[in-house]
PDB file of C-alpha atoms in Angstrom:
ATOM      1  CA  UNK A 549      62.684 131.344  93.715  1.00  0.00           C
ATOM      2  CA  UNK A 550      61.642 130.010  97.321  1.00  0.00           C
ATOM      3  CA  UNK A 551      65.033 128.053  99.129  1.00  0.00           C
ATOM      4  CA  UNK A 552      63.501 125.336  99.720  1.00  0.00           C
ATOM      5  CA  UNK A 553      62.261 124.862  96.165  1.00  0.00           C
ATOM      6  CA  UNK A 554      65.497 125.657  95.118  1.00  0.00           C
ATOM      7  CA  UNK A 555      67.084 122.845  97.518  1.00  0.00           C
ATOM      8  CA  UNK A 556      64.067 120.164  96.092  1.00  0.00           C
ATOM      9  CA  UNK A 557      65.623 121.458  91.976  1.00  0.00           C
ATOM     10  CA  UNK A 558      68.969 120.684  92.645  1.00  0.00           C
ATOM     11  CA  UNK A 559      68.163 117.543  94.026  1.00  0.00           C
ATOM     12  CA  UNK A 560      69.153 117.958  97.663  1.00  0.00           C
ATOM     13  CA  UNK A 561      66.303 116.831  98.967  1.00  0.00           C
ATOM     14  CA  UNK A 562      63.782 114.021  97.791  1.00  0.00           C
ATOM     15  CA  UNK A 563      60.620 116.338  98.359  1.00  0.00           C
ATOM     16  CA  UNK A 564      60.215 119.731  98.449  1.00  0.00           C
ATOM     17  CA  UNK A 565      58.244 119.274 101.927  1.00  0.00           C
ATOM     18  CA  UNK A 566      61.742 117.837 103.184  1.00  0.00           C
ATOM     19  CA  UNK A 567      63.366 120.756 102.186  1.00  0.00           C
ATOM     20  CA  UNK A 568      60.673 122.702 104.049  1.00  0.00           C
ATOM     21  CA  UNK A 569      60.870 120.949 107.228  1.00  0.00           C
ATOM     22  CA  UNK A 570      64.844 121.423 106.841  1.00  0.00           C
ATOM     23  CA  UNK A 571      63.971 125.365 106.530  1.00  0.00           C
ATOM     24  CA  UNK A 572      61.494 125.101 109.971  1.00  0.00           C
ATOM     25  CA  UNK A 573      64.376 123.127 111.672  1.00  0.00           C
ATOM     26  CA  UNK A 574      67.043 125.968 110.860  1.00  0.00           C
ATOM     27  CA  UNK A 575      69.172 123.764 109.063  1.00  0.00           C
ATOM     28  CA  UNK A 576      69.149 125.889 106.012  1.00  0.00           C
ATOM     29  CA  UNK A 577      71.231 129.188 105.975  1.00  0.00           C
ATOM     30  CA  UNK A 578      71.432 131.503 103.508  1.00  0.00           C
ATOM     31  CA  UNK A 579      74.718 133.971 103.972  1.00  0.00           C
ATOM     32  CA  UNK A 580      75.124 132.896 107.924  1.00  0.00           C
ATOM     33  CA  UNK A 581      71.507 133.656 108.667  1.00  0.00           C
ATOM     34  CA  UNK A 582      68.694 131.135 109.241  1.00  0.00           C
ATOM     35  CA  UNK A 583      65.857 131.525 107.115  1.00  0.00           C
ATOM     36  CA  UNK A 584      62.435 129.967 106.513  1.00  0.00           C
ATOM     37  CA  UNK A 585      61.456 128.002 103.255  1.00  0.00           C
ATOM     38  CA  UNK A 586      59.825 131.072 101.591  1.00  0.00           C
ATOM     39  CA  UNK A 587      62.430 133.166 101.698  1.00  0.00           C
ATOM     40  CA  UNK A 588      63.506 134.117  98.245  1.00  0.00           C
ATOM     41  CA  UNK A 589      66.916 133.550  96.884  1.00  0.00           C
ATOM     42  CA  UNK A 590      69.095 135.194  94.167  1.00  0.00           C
ATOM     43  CA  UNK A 591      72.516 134.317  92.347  1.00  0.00           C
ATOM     44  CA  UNK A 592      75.916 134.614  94.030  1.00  0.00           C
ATOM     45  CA  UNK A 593      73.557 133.617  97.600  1.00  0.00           C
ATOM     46  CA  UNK A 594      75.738 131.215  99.630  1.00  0.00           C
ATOM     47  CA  UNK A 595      73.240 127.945 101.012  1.00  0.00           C
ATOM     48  CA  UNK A 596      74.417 125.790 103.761  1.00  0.00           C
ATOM     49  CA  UNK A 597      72.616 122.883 104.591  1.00  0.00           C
ATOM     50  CA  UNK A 598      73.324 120.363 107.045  1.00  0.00           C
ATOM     51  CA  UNK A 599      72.121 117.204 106.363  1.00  0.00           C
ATOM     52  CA  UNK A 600      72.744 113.877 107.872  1.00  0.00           C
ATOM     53  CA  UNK A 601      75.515 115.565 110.330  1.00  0.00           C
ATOM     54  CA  UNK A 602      77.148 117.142 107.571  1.00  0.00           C
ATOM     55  CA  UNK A 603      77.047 120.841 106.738  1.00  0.00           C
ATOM     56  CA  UNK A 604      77.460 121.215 102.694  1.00  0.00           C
ATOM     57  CA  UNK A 605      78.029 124.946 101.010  1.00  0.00           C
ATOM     58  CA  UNK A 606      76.602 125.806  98.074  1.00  0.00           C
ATOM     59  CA  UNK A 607      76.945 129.237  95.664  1.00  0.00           C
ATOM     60  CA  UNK A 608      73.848 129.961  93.696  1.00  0.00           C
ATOM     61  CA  UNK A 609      74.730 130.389  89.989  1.00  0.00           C
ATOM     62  CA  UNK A 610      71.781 130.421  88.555  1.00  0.00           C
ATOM     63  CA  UNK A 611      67.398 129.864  88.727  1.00  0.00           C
ATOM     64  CA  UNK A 612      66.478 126.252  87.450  1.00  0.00           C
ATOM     65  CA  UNK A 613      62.920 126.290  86.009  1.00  0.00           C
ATOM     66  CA  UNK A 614      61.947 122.951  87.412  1.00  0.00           C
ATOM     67  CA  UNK A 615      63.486 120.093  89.058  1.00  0.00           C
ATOM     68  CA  UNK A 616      66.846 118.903  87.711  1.00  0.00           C
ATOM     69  CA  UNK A 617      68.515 115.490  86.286  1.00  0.00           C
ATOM     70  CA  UNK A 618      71.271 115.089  88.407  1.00  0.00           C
ATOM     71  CA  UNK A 619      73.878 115.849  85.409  1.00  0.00           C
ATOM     72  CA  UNK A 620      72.292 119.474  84.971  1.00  0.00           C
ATOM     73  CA  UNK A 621      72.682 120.362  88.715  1.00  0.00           C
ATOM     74  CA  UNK A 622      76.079 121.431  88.564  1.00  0.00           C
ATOM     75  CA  UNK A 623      75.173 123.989  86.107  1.00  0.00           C
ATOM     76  CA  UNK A 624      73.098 125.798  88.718  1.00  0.00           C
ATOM     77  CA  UNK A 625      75.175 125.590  92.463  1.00  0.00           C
ATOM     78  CA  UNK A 626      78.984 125.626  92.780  1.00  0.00           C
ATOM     79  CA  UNK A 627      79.742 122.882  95.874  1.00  0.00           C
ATOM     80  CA  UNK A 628      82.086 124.649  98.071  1.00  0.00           C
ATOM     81  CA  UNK A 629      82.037 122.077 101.127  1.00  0.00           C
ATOM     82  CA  UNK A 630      85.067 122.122 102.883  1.00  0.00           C
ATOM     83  CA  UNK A 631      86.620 118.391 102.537  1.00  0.00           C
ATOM     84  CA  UNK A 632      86.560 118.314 106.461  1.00  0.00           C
ATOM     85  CA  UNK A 633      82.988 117.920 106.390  1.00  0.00           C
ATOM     86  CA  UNK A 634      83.275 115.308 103.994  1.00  0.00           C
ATOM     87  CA  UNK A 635      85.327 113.461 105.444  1.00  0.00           C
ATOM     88  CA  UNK A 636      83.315 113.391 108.539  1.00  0.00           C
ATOM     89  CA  UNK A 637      80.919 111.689 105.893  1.00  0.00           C
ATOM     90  CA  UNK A 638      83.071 108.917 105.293  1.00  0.00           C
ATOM     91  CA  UNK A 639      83.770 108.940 108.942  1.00  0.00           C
ATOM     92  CA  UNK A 640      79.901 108.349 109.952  1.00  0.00           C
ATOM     93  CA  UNK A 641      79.736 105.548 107.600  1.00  0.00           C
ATOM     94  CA  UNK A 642      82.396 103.432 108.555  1.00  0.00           C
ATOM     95  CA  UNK A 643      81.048 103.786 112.329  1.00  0.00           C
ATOM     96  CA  UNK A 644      77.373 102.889 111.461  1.00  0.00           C
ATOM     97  CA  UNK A 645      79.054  99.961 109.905  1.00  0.00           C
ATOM     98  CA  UNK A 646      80.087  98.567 113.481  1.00  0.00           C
ATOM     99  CA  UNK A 647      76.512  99.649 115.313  1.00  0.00           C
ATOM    100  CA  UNK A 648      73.945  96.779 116.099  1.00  0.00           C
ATOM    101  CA  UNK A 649      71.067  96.951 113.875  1.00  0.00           C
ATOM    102  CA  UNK A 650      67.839  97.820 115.990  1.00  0.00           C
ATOM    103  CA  UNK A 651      65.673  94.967 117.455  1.00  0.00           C
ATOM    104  CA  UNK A 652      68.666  92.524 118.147  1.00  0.00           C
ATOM    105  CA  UNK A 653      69.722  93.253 122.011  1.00  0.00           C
ATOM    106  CA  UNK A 654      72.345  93.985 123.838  1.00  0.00           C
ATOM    107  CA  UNK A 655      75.713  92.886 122.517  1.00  0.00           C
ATOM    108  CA  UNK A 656      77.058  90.182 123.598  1.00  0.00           C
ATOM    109  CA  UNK A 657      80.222  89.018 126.004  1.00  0.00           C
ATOM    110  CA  UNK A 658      82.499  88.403 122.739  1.00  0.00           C
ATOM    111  CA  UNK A 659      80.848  92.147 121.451  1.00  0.00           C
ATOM    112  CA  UNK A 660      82.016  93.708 124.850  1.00  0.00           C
ATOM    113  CA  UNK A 661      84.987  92.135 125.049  1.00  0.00           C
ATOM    114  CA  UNK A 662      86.075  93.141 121.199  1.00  0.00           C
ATOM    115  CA  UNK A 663      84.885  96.737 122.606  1.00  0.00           C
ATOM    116  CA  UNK A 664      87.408  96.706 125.157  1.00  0.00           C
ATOM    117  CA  UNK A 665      89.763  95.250 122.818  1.00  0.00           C
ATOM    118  CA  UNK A 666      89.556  98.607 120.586  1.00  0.00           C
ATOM    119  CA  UNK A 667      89.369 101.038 123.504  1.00  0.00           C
ATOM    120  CA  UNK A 668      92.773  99.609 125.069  1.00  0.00           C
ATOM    121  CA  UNK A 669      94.894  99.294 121.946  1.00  0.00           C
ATOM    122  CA  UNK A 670      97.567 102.064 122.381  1.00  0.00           C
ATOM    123  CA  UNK A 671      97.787 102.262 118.604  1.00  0.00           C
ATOM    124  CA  UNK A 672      93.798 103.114 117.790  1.00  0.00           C
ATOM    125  CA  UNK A 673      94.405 106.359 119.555  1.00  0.00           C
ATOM    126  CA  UNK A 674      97.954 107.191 118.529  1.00  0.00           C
ATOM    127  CA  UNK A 675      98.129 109.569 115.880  1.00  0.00           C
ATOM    128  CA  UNK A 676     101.596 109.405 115.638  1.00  0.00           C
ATOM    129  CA  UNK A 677     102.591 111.765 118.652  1.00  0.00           C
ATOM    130  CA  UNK A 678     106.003 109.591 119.176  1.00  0.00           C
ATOM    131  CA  UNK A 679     107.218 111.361 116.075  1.00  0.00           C
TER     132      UNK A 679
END
C-alpha cells in the first residue's frame, strides 16, 4: 500500500491529497529516510510524520483495506510518539491562546505593557534553579 494512502486510512490526514502534499514536503519518513507518496510500505515500517510542529511515530502493524473509523485505527499503527513531542502540543496551544487573531492590529498600550509584565517576572523563567 502507497504511504500516503496509508496515512489518509488511519485517519491522519483529512484527504489523501494532504497526505500527498505532506510526502512532496518531506514531512513523511519512513525508517529515517524521506520518501515520496508512492512509495510502498510493509508491516513492522516505522512512519514519522510531522504535522502541525509535532513529529508523531508510528509502527505499521498491519494493511487496512479502506479508510478507517477512528476506533479500528489502533488495530493497524502502534503510536510510539515520544511524550516530549506531545507535550510541545499542549505547549502550542496554550500560546496560540494568547496571539491576536488576524485582522485586529497592533496590540495595544495595556497589551504591551502586560507583555512586559510577563517578560520581567523573575518567576516565569525560573525553573526552580534556587533549589
Amino acid at each position: 500500500m502507497r504511504v500516503d494512502k496509508y496515512l489518509w486510512c488511519i485517519r491522519y490526514f483529512k484527504t489523501r491529497s494532504i497526505a500527498t502534499n505532506a510526502c512532496k514536503k518531506g514531512h513523511v519518513k519512513v525508517d529515517d529516510k524521506v520518501v515520496k507518496p508512492s512509495r510502498d510500505i510493509y508491516p513492522t515500517d516505522v512512519i514519522s510524520v510531522r504535522k502541525n510542529q509535532v513529529i508523531y511515530t508510528l509502527e505499521v502493524l498491519d494493511l487496512p483495506t479502506s479508510r478507517l473509523g477512528a476506533k479500528l485505527v489502533d488495530i493497524y499503527r502502534k503510536d510510539t510518539t515520544p511524550k516530549e513531542n506531545l507535550e510541545k502540543l499542549d505547549l502550542l496551544k496554550y500560546s496560540k491562546d494568547y496571539y491576536r487573531k488576524k485582522g485586529t492590529g497592533r496590540p495595544t498600550k495595556k497589551d504591551r505593557r502586560d507583555i512586559d509584565e510577563i517578560y520581567e517576572n523573575d518567576d516565569f523563567f525560573s525553573d526552580n534553579e534556587e533549589e
